[in-house]
Amino acid sequence: MADMILDPIVEKLISFGFRYLKDQVRWQKRTKEELEKLKEILPQIQAVVHFASSQEQITEEYPDLNKWLWQLRDAIDDAFDVVDELEYMELEKQVTKDKKLRRVRSIMKSMKKKFVKIGKRALKIDPTLKRLEDALQKLYGVSTGVASFLYLVNDAKKEHQKQQLELHGARETGSLPKNDLIGRGKDKELVMEWLRNPSNEQRGTDLYRNISLLSIVGHGGMGKTTLLQHVYSDEITKEFDCKMWVCVSNNFDVKKVIADMLQSLKKEKPRCDTLDALQNSLRTEIMSQKFLLVLDDIWEEDEEKDKSKWEDVLAPLSSGGFGSKILLTTLMQQPPAQEKNHKKQKTKGKNRGICPRSFYLLSHFVKTERHI
């Protein structure tokens, strides 16, 4: 029901309506006003229809909305017929136009048709105009009822924003394991082996040649965070001069990520709050230090924005010592075209080797050995 083809039909009706009424007489003033009002109210109609199409069983909960959607569909069907007729008339006009007729004859014929057309519209005997008016009035009449359902759209938006805030507020991970590591012992060994091995000769950019990266990729609930908590707490991490645990989550804020790195290092909140001050403070803290950084629960936003943000986050890390490591967890996504250039580790029984965009953006700067 809610998946009706709304936008192109209504927009065409408005467009054709204005063109068809351009030489109208004053009796069609109301029709033009309704076209203008319909044009203004169209975004609200789109919002309600989109809301209804995205909610399961919404029409059962709100019978009035279901009734209005059926009325709208009926009006859309009538509008479609009129649009189809107007499109045919325009096409016919182009096909039958004879450019070889003499100029005077063409002008006279055009003027005659125009006067006849205006005369018919003045007398209200133009059948096409009548169908246009009827379809428009019916559609406009139904559309005015959209105001009764806008509160549903607004409530849905507020609920979505609330869920996002709750999700971000609740999703904060720490480095201490809360659960036993079940079924991922082999994965832990792979990570431990990677931490023990010195970086290979395939280095990243000159700026970040001191850092290598490994990504833990998978669906939610697979135990990615638990895996890294057990790794982070292992004795092997004592080989690093310093280590940091940061939960990035779905609200990727550069200053917060850097501030959390500093707090993880110094066990106190940084006193500075500007990006430049935070970057310089972190740069000083890890200068020539071989560090281990865990970036847990990375989400994806806009690719270009993410790239710029990661540049700001990684900039102070370039001062760290050679052999520094970054471990990250991120949700599984479809593989980008660039994935084929990266090494992949596949583990039996688990879906591996899919490189999300967040991983690719980081590996653009940092030497990437593999991900699991």
mmCIF file of C-alpha atoms in Angstrom:
data_model
loop_
_atom_site.group_PDB
_atom_site.id
_atom_site.type_symbol
_atom_site.label_atom_id
_atom_site.label_comp_id
_atom_site.label_asym_id
_atom_site.label_seq_id
_atom_site.Cartn_x
_atom_site.Cartn_y
_atom_site.Cartn_z
ATOM 1 C CA MET A 1 0.000 0.000 0.000
ATOM 2 C CA ALA A 2 2.594 2.553 1.095
ATOM 3 C CA ASP A 3 4.985 1.708 -1.715
ATOM 4 C CA MET A 4 2.971 3.704 -4.249
ATOM 5 C CA ILE A 5 4.794 5.626 -6.969
ATOM 6 C CA LEU A 6 4.182 9.090 -5.596
ATOM 7 C CA ASP A 7 6.927 11.552 -6.444
ATOM 8 C CA PRO A 8 7.151 11.435 -10.257
ATOM 9 C CA ILE A 9 3.380 11.387 -10.808
ATOM 10 C CA VAL A 10 2.575 14.334 -8.546
ATOM 11 C CA GLU A 11 5.565 16.329 -9.782
ATOM 12 C CA LYS A 12 4.558 15.702 -13.403
ATOM 13 C CA LEU A 13 0.960 16.655 -12.639
ATOM 14 C CA ILE A 14 2.132 19.950 -11.173
ATOM 15 C CA SER A 15 4.516 20.605 -14.073
ATOM 16 C CA PHE A 16 1.991 19.728 -16.784
ATOM 17 C CA GLY A 17 -0.695 21.624 -14.941
ATOM 18 C CA PHE A 18 1.276 24.873 -14.925
ATOM 19 C CA ARG A 19 2.201 24.479 -18.595
ATOM 20 C CA TYR A 20 -1.341 23.647 -19.616
ATOM 21 C CA LEU A 21 -2.761 26.615 -17.734
ATOM 22 C CA LYS A 22 -0.237 29.191 -18.922
ATOM 23 C CA ASP A 23 -2.796 30.759 -21.266
ATOM 24 C CA GLN A 24 -5.734 30.204 -18.971
ATOM 25 C CA VAL A 25 -8.388 32.780 -18.265
ATOM 26 C CA ARG A 26 -9.210 34.068 -14.845
ATOM 27 C CA TRP A 27 -11.733 31.276 -14.190
ATOM 28 C CA GLN A 28 -8.783 28.889 -13.695
ATOM 29 C CA LYS A 29 -7.229 30.951 -10.910
ATOM 30 C CA ARG A 30 -8.347 28.441 -8.274
ATOM 31 C CA THR A 31 -6.688 25.605 -10.203
ATOM 32 C CA LYS A 32 -3.353 27.423 -10.203
ATOM 33 C CA GLU A 33 -3.659 28.130 -6.495
ATOM 34 C CA GLU A 34 -4.287 24.445 -5.819
ATOM 35 C CA LEU A 35 -1.235 23.536 -7.895
ATOM 36 C CA GLU A 36 0.884 25.913 -5.802
ATOM 37 C CA LYS A 37 -0.476 24.525 -2.540
ATOM 38 C CA LEU A 38 0.014 20.947 -3.712
ATOM 39 C CA LYS A 39 3.613 21.788 -4.582
ATOM 40 C CA GLU A 40 4.149 23.147 -1.066
ATOM 41 C CA ILE A 41 2.540 20.188 0.696
ATOM 42 C CA LEU A 42 4.265 17.482 -1.380
ATOM 43 C CA PRO A 43 7.276 17.066 1.011
ATOM 44 C CA GLN A 44 4.875 16.374 3.885
ATOM 45 C CA ILE A 45 3.029 13.761 1.831
ATOM 46 C CA GLN A 46 6.344 12.152 0.922
ATOM 47 C CA ALA A 47 7.376 12.050 4.587
ATOM 48 C CA VAL A 48 4.171 10.314 5.712
ATOM 49 C CA VAL A 49 4.211 7.805 2.836
ATOM 50 C CA HIS A 50 7.885 7.010 3.494
ATOM 51 C CA PHE A 51 7.143 6.578 7.205
ATOM 52 C CA ALA A 52 4.253 4.204 6.475
ATOM 53 C CA SER A 53 6.352 2.162 4.046
ATOM 54 C CA SER A 54 9.146 1.734 6.590
ATOM 55 C CA GLN A 55 6.934 0.555 9.456
ATOM 56 C CA GLU A 56 5.556 -2.971 9.655
ATOM 57 C CA GLN A 57 1.843 -3.280 10.476
ATOM 58 C CA ILE A 58 1.568 0.472 10.936
ATOM 59 C CA THR A 59 -1.721 0.617 9.027
ATOM 60 C CA GLU A 60 -3.231 -1.952 11.405
ATOM 61 C CA GLU A 61 -2.347 0.217 14.381
ATOM 62 C CA TYR A 62 -3.673 3.372 12.725
ATOM 63 C CA PRO A 63 -6.790 2.590 10.620
ATOM 64 C CA ASP A 64 -7.268 6.276 9.796
ATOM 65 C CA LEU A 65 -3.817 6.327 8.222
ATOM 66 C CA ASN A 66 -4.666 3.208 6.234
ATOM 67 C CA LYS A 67 -7.880 4.825 4.987
ATOM 68 C CA TRP A 68 -6.013 7.995 3.999
ATOM 69 C CA LEU A 69 -3.361 6.005 2.129
ATOM 70 C CA TRP A 70 -6.056 4.224 0.120
ATOM 71 C CA GLN A 71 -7.669 7.548 -0.721
ATOM 72 C CA LEU A 72 -4.275 8.908 -1.736
ATOM 73 C CA ARG A 73 -3.608 5.891 -3.932
ATOM 74 C CA ASP A 74 -6.978 6.340 -5.638
ATOM 75 C CA ALA A 75 -6.207 10.021 -6.262
ATOM 76 C CA ILE A 76 -2.741 9.109 -7.543
ATOM 77 C CA ASP A 77 -4.281 6.648 -10.009
ATOM 78 C CA ASP A 78 -6.535 9.393 -11.396
ATOM 79 C CA ALA A 79 -3.579 11.768 -11.577
ATOM 80 C CA PHE A 80 -1.591 9.126 -13.449
ATOM 81 C CA ASP A 81 -4.317 8.905 -16.114
ATOM 82 C CA VAL A 82 -4.315 12.679 -16.594
ATOM 83 C CA VAL A 83 -0.509 12.836 -16.715
ATOM 84 C CA ASP A 84 -0.521 10.044 -19.278
ATOM 85 C CA GLU A 85 -3.010 11.986 -21.399
ATOM 86 C CA LEU A 86 -1.054 15.242 -21.150
ATOM 87 C CA GLU A 87 2.186 13.469 -22.057
ATOM 88 C CA TYR A 88 0.502 11.972 -25.107
ATOM 89 C CA MET A 89 -0.834 15.377 -26.158
ATOM 90 C CA GLU A 90 2.628 16.939 -25.942
ATOM 91 C CA LEU A 91 4.149 14.084 -27.918
ATOM 92 C CA GLU A 92 1.423 14.322 -30.537
ATOM 93 C CA LYS A 93 1.994 18.058 -30.825
ATOM 94 C CA GLN A 94 5.696 17.510 -31.541
ATOM 95 C CA VAL A 95 5.098 14.726 -34.059
ATOM 96 C CA THR A 96 2.398 16.543 -36.043
ATOM 97 C CA LYS A 97 4.254 19.812 -36.219
ATOM 98 C CA ASP A 98 5.057 20.443 -39.870
ATOM 99 C CA LYS A 99 8.074 22.704 -40.228
ATOM 100 C CA LYS A 100 7.618 22.847 -44.006
ATOM 101 C CA LEU A 101 4.365 24.811 -43.829
ATOM 102 C CA ARG A 102 4.613 28.377 -44.829
ATOM 103 C CA ARG A 103 5.346 30.757 -41.964
ATOM 104 C CA VAL A 104 2.160 32.782 -42.367
ATOM 105 C CA ARG A 105 -0.030 29.690 -42.548
ATOM 106 C CA SER A 106 1.673 28.269 -39.480
ATOM 107 C CA ILE A 107 1.193 31.465 -37.511
ATOM 108 C CA MET A 108 -2.456 31.788 -38.536
ATOM 109 C CA LYS A 109 -3.149 28.170 -37.684
ATOM 110 C CA SER A 110 -1.431 28.533 -34.325
ATOM 111 C CA MET A 111 -3.386 31.678 -33.518
ATOM 112 C CA LYS A 112 -6.630 30.013 -34.555
ATOM 113 C CA LYS A 113 -5.947 27.001 -32.334
ATOM 114 C CA LYS A 114 -4.987 29.240 -29.458
ATOM 115 C CA PHE A 115 -8.147 31.328 -29.733
ATOM 116 C CA VAL A 116 -10.277 28.177 -29.977
ATOM 117 C CA LYS A 117 -8.490 26.702 -26.971
ATOM 118 C CA ILE A 118 -8.929 29.853 -24.916
ATOM 119 C CA GLY A 119 -12.541 30.079 -25.989
ATOM 120 C CA LYS A 120 -13.222 26.524 -24.912
ATOM 121 C CA ARG A 121 -11.545 27.096 -21.569
ATOM 122 C CA ALA A 122 -13.446 30.324 -21.082
ATOM 123 C CA LEU A 123 -16.670 28.403 -21.650
ATOM 124 C CA LYS A 124 -15.373 25.508 -19.526
ATOM 125 C CA ILE A 125 -15.887 22.962 -22.313
ATOM 126 C CA ASP A 126 -12.245 21.787 -22.549
ATOM 127 C CA PRO A 127 -12.447 18.071 -21.560
ATOM 128 C CA THR A 128 -8.722 17.814 -20.791
ATOM 129 C CA LEU A 129 -8.859 20.850 -18.533
ATOM 130 C CA LYS A 130 -11.895 19.382 -16.811
ATOM 131 C CA ARG A 131 -10.080 16.093 -16.143
ATOM 132 C CA LEU A 132 -7.017 18.019 -14.936
ATOM 133 C CA GLU A 133 -9.137 20.063 -12.548
ATOM 134 C CA ASP A 134 -10.976 17.000 -11.249
ATOM 135 C CA ALA A 135 -7.770 15.022 -10.680
ATOM 136 C CA LEU A 136 -6.079 17.989 -9.050
ATOM 137 C CA GLN A 137 -8.996 18.787 -6.769
ATOM 138 C CA LYS A 138 -9.268 15.156 -5.708
ATOM 139 C CA LEU A 139 -5.542 14.867 -5.025
ATOM 140 C CA TYR A 140 -5.387 18.200 -3.241
ATOM 141 C CA GLY A 141 -8.445 17.347 -1.167
ATOM 142 C CA VAL A 142 -6.860 14.102 0.002
ATOM 143 C CA SER A 143 -3.455 15.721 0.522
ATOM 144 C CA THR A 144 -4.796 18.274 2.974
ATOM 145 C CA GLY A 145 -5.430 15.371 5.334
ATOM 146 C CA VAL A 146 -1.706 14.744 5.655
ATOM 147 C CA ALA A 147 -1.540 17.164 8.579
ATOM 148 C CA SER A 148 -3.376 14.612 10.729
ATOM 149 C CA PHE A 149 -0.478 12.159 10.429
ATOM 150 C CA LEU A 150 2.596 14.390 10.613
ATOM 151 C CA TYR A 151 2.812 13.759 14.345
ATOM 152 C CA LEU A 152 3.588 10.101 13.590
ATOM 153 C CA VAL A 153 6.568 11.135 11.478
ATOM 154 C CA ASN A 154 7.798 13.568 14.132
ATOM 155 C CA ASP A 155 7.392 10.974 16.895
ATOM 156 C CA ALA A 156 9.323 8.426 14.829
ATOM 157 C CA LYS A 157 12.162 10.903 14.305
ATOM 158 C CA LYS A 158 12.331 11.672 18.019
ATOM 159 C CA GLU A 159 12.325 7.971 18.885
ATOM 160 C CA HIS A 160 15.126 7.310 16.401
ATOM 161 C CA GLN A 161 17.198 10.150 17.856
ATOM 162 C CA LYS A 162 16.541 8.835 21.359
ATOM 163 C CA GLN A 163 17.639 5.338 20.358
ATOM 164 C CA GLN A 164 20.811 6.707 18.807
ATOM 165 C CA LEU A 165 21.614 8.660 21.969
ATOM 166 C CA GLU A 166 20.886 5.654 24.171
ATOM 167 C CA LEU A 167 22.960 3.418 21.939
ATOM 168 C CA HIS A 168 25.901 5.787 22.063
ATOM 169 C CA GLY A 169 25.513 6.325 25.793
ATOM 170 C CA ALA A 170 25.269 2.612 26.560
ATOM 171 C CA ARG A 171 27.993 1.490 24.182
ATOM 172 C CA GLU A 172 31.177 2.148 26.100
ATOM 173 C CA THR A 173 33.622 -0.707 26.410
ATOM 174 C CA GLY A 174 36.509 -1.165 28.815
ATOM 175 C CA SER A 175 39.709 -3.143 28.508
ATOM 176 C CA LEU A 176 38.939 -5.657 31.274
ATOM 177 C CA PRO A 177 37.290 -8.903 30.100
ATOM 178 C CA LYS A 178 33.798 -9.517 31.469
ATOM 179 C CA ASN A 179 33.294 -12.910 29.832
ATOM 180 C CA ASP A 180 35.332 -16.013 29.150
ATOM 181 C CA LEU A 181 36.741 -16.366 25.670
ATOM 182 C CA ILE A 182 34.691 -19.172 24.151
ATOM 183 C CA GLY A 183 35.266 -20.511 20.661
ATOM 184 C CA ARG A 184 37.828 -17.892 19.646
ATOM 185 C CA GLY A 185 41.029 -19.360 21.030
ATOM 186 C CA LYS A 186 42.524 -19.706 17.561
ATOM 187 C CA ASP A 187 41.673 -16.102 16.796
ATOM 188 C CA LYS A 188 43.457 -15.001 19.965
ATOM 189 C CA GLU A 189 46.536 -16.978 18.937
ATOM 190 C CA LEU A 190 46.516 -15.270 15.548
ATOM 191 C CA VAL A 191 46.393 -11.851 17.210
ATOM 192 C CA MET A 192 49.101 -12.792 19.712
ATOM 193 C CA GLU A 193 51.321 -14.059 16.908
ATOM 194 C CA TRP A 194 50.811 -10.786 15.076
ATOM 195 C CA LEU A 195 51.746 -8.810 18.197
ATOM 196 C CA ARG A 196 54.892 -10.878 18.745
ATOM 197 C CA ASN A 197 56.169 -10.659 15.198
ATOM 198 C CA PRO A 198 58.180 -7.592 14.231
ATOM 199 C CA SER A 199 56.778 -5.513 11.416
ATOM 200 C CA ASN A 200 57.658 -6.796 7.963
ATOM 201 C CA GLU A 201 59.314 -4.865 5.164
ATOM 202 C CA GLN A 202 56.070 -3.810 3.505
ATOM 203 C CA ARG A 203 55.807 -0.413 5.070
ATOM 204 C CA GLY A 204 53.060 2.150 4.783
ATOM 205 C CA THR A 205 53.578 5.802 4.063
ATOM 206 C CA ASP A 206 56.762 7.418 5.353
ATOM 207 C CA LEU A 207 54.753 9.318 7.946
ATOM 208 C CA TYR A 208 53.267 6.192 9.546
ATOM 209 C CA ARG A 209 55.989 3.641 8.873
ATOM 210 C CA ASN A 210 56.227 3.038 12.630
ATOM 211 C CA ILE A 211 52.685 1.612 12.859
ATOM 212 C CA SER A 212 50.995 -1.553 11.614
ATOM 213 C CA LEU A 213 47.330 -2.419 11.881
ATOM 214 C CA LEU A 214 45.149 -5.492 12.300
ATOM 215 C CA SER A 215 41.354 -5.406 12.038
ATOM 216 C CA ILE A 216 38.862 -7.755 13.721
ATOM 217 C CA VAL A 217 35.855 -7.763 11.406
ATOM 218 C CA GLY A 218 32.500 -9.401 12.051
ATOM 219 C CA HIS A 219 28.801 -9.094 12.761
ATOM 220 C CA GLY A 220 27.549 -7.712 16.063
ATOM 221 C CA GLY A 221 27.636 -10.158 18.971
ATOM 222 C CA MET A 222 30.465 -12.297 17.597
ATOM 223 C CA GLY A 223 32.753 -11.485 20.525
ATOM 224 C CA LYS A 224 35.157 -9.094 18.799
ATOM 225 C CA THR A 225 35.439 -6.849 21.854
ATOM 226 C CA THR A 226 35.825 -9.796 24.247
ATOM 227 C CA LEU A 227 38.599 -11.182 22.065
ATOM 228 C CA LEU A 228 40.593 -7.949 22.229
ATOM 229 C CA GLN A 229 39.928 -7.545 25.961
ATOM 230 C CA HIS A 230 41.630 -10.902 26.559
ATOM 231 C CA VAL A 231 44.493 -9.939 24.260
ATOM 232 C CA TYR A 232 44.864 -6.513 25.901
ATOM 233 C CA SER A 233 45.073 -8.131 29.358
ATOM 234 C CA ASP A 234 47.643 -10.729 28.301
ATOM 235 C CA GLU A 235 51.237 -10.653 29.528
ATOM 236 C CA ILE A 236 52.490 -10.211 25.971
ATOM 237 C CA THR A 237 51.309 -6.601 25.923
ATOM 238 C CA LYS A 238 53.969 -5.754 28.521
ATOM 239 C CA GLU A 239 56.405 -5.712 25.613
ATOM 240 C CA PHE A 240 54.879 -2.373 24.624
ATOM 241 C CA ASP A 241 56.005 0.827 26.306
ATOM 242 C CA CYS A 242 52.419 2.009 26.639
ATOM 243 C CA LYS A 243 48.955 0.944 25.596
ATOM 244 C CA MET A 244 45.606 2.630 25.080
ATOM 245 C CA TRP A 245 42.017 1.392 24.871
ATOM 246 C CA VAL A 246 39.412 3.604 23.169
ATOM 247 C CA CYS A 247 35.785 2.821 22.344
ATOM 248 C CA VAL A 248 34.977 4.859 19.229
ATOM 249 C CA SER A 249 31.330 3.738 18.816
ATOM 250 C CA ASN A 250 28.802 5.330 16.463
ATOM 251 C CA ASN A 251 29.498 8.980 17.234
ATOM 252 C CA PHE A 252 32.973 9.453 15.794
ATOM 253 C CA ASP A 253 34.300 12.613 17.407
ATOM 254 C CA VAL A 254 38.000 13.311 16.775
ATOM 255 C CA LYS A 255 38.627 15.300 19.946
ATOM 256 C CA LYS A 256 36.868 12.698 22.106
ATOM 257 C CA VAL A 257 38.896 9.847 20.589
ATOM 258 C CA ILE A 258 42.194 11.659 21.206
ATOM 259 C CA ALA A 259 41.094 12.740 24.697
ATOM 260 C CA ASP A 260 40.188 9.128 25.502
ATOM 261 C CA MET A 261 43.653 8.030 24.345
ATOM 262 C CA LEU A 262 45.231 10.516 26.721
ATOM 263 C CA GLN A 263 42.957 9.491 29.582
ATOM 264 C CA SER A 264 43.782 5.826 28.962
ATOM 265 C CA LEU A 265 47.489 6.691 29.132
ATOM 266 C CA LYS A 266 47.532 9.107 32.059
ATOM 267 C CA LYS A 267 44.492 7.790 33.997
ATOM 268 C CA GLU A 268 43.062 11.287 34.190
ATOM 269 C CA LYS A 269 41.074 13.558 31.923
ATOM 270 C CA PRO A 270 43.162 15.951 29.841
ATOM 271 C CA ARG A 271 42.871 19.592 30.836
ATOM 272 C CA CYS A 272 43.063 20.881 27.275
ATOM 273 C CA ASP A 273 40.063 20.797 24.962
ATOM 274 C CA THR A 274 41.132 22.160 21.571
ATOM 275 C CA LEU A 275 42.099 19.757 18.795
ATOM 276 C CA ASP A 276 45.571 21.240 18.426
ATOM 277 C CA ALA A 277 46.302 21.047 22.156
ATOM 278 C CA LEU A 278 45.026 17.473 22.385
ATOM 279 C CA GLN A 279 47.087 16.370 19.398
ATOM 280 C CA ASN A 280 50.269 17.933 20.746
ATOM 281 C CA SER A 281 49.702 16.484 24.207
ATOM 282 C CA LEU A 282 49.272 12.972 22.793
ATOM 283 C CA ARG A 283 52.256 13.414 20.514
ATOM 284 C CA THR A 284 54.417 14.319 23.511
ATOM 285 C CA GLU A 285 53.156 11.401 25.631
ATOM 286 C CA ILE A 286 53.954 8.711 23.046
ATOM 287 C CA MET A 287 57.099 10.263 21.576
ATOM 288 C CA SER A 288 59.405 7.359 20.596
ATOM 289 C CA GLN A 289 57.264 4.974 22.663
ATOM 290 C CA LYS A 290 56.216 1.645 21.144
ATOM 291 C CA PHE A 291 52.499 1.702 21.786
ATOM 292 C CA LEU A 292 49.547 -0.657 21.466
ATOM 293 C CA LEU A 293 46.285 1.071 20.588
ATOM 294 C CA VAL A 294 42.899 -0.648 20.560
ATOM 295 C CA LEU A 295 40.126 1.159 18.676
ATOM 296 C CA ASP A 296 36.984 -0.732 19.595
ATOM 297 C CA ASP A 297 33.619 -0.604 17.830
ATOM 298 C CA ILE A 298 34.359 1.602 14.838
ATOM 299 C CA TRP A 299 31.305 2.632 12.857
ATOM 300 C CA GLU A 300 31.130 4.078 9.367
ATOM 301 C CA GLU A 301 29.839 7.474 8.372
ATOM 302 C CA ASP A 302 30.597 9.509 5.273
ATOM 303 C CA GLU A 303 33.750 8.281 3.532
ATOM 304 C CA GLU A 304 35.264 11.706 2.818
ATOM 305 C CA LYS A 305 34.480 12.986 6.316
ATOM 306 C CA ASP A 306 35.855 9.806 7.889
ATOM 307 C CA LYS A 307 39.088 10.143 5.930
ATOM 308 C CA SER A 308 39.644 13.660 7.225
ATOM 309 C CA LYS A 309 38.822 12.603 10.792
ATOM 310 C CA TRP A 310 41.240 9.681 10.734
ATOM 311 C CA GLU A 311 43.977 11.970 9.458
ATOM 312 C CA ASP A 312 43.475 14.112 12.582
ATOM 313 C CA VAL A 313 43.438 11.068 14.881
ATOM 314 C CA LEU A 314 46.521 9.438 13.378
ATOM 315 C CA ALA A 315 48.629 12.603 13.062
ATOM 316 C CA PRO A 316 50.055 12.541 16.631
ATOM 317 C CA LEU A 317 50.582 8.752 16.472
ATOM 318 C CA SER A 318 53.352 9.187 13.922
ATOM 319 C CA SER A 319 55.654 10.215 16.786
ATOM 320 C CA GLY A 320 55.425 6.744 18.352
ATOM 321 C CA GLY A 321 58.228 4.212 18.249
ATOM 322 C CA PHE A 322 58.773 1.663 15.490
ATOM 323 C CA GLY A 323 56.780 -1.537 16.010
ATOM 324 C CA SER A 324 53.694 0.248 17.343
ATOM 325 C CA LYS A 325 50.457 -1.624 16.698
ATOM 326 C CA ILE A 326 46.811 -0.720 16.212
ATOM 327 C CA LEU A 327 44.044 -3.267 16.782
ATOM 328 C CA LEU A 328 40.517 -2.351 15.779
ATOM 329 C CA THR A 329 37.085 -3.935 15.752
ATOM 330 C CA THR A 330 34.449 -2.997 13.222
ATOM 331 C CA LEU A 331 31.193 -4.299 11.809
ATOM 332 C CA MET A 332 31.215 -6.422 8.690
ATOM 333 C CA GLN A 333 30.238 -4.661 5.480
ATOM 334 C CA GLN A 334 30.385 -5.385 1.787
ATOM 335 C CA PRO A 335 33.959 -5.474 0.455
ATOM 336 C CA PRO A 336 35.128 -2.428 -1.480
ATOM 337 C CA ALA A 337 37.037 -2.802 -4.716
ATOM 338 C CA GLN A 338 40.294 -2.019 -2.920
ATOM 339 C CA GLU A 339 40.037 -5.143 -0.729
ATOM 340 C CA LYS A 340 41.932 -7.288 -3.205
ATOM 341 C CA ASN A 341 45.112 -5.323 -2.441
ATOM 342 C CA HIS A 342 45.123 -6.357 1.235
ATOM 343 C CA LYS A 343 46.181 -9.627 2.801
ATOM 344 C CA LYS A 344 43.335 -11.632 4.314
ATOM 345 C CA GLN A 345 43.181 -14.220 7.064
ATOM 346 C CA LYS A 346 40.332 -16.738 6.851
ATOM 347 C CA THR A 347 39.416 -18.818 9.869
ATOM 348 C CA LYS A 348 37.462 -22.022 9.473
ATOM 349 C CA GLY A 349 33.843 -21.774 10.540
ATOM 350 C CA LYS A 350 33.708 -17.988 10.525
ATOM 351 C CA ASN A 351 33.026 -15.514 7.769
ATOM 352 C CA ARG A 352 36.290 -13.683 7.231
ATOM 353 C CA GLY A 353 38.109 -11.611 4.684
ATOM 354 C CA ILE A 354 35.532 -8.858 4.270
ATOM 355 C CA CYS A 355 37.065 -5.444 4.522
ATOM 356 C CA PRO A 356 34.764 -2.615 5.688
ATOM 357 C CA ARG A 357 35.287 0.933 4.521
ATOM 358 C CA SER A 358 36.479 2.075 7.958
ATOM 359 C CA PHE A 359 39.267 -0.506 7.760
ATOM 360 C CA TYR A 360 40.195 0.582 4.256
ATOM 361 C CA LEU A 361 40.366 4.246 5.277
ATOM 362 C CA LEU A 362 42.739 3.445 8.122
ATOM 363 C CA SER A 363 44.847 1.160 5.966
ATOM 364 C CA HIS A 364 45.186 4.037 3.511
ATOM 365 C CA PHE A 365 47.491 5.680 6.067
ATOM 366 C CA VAL A 366 48.846 2.807 8.158
ATOM 367 C CA LYS A 367 50.721 -0.291 7.011
ATOM 368 C CA THR A 368 48.240 -3.153 6.986
ATOM 369 C CA GLU A 369 49.441 -6.710 7.352
ATOM 370 C CA ARG A 370 46.113 -8.548 7.547
ATOM 371 C CA HIS A 371 42.719 -8.661 9.185
ATOM 372 C CA ILE A 372 40.665 -11.497 10.670
#
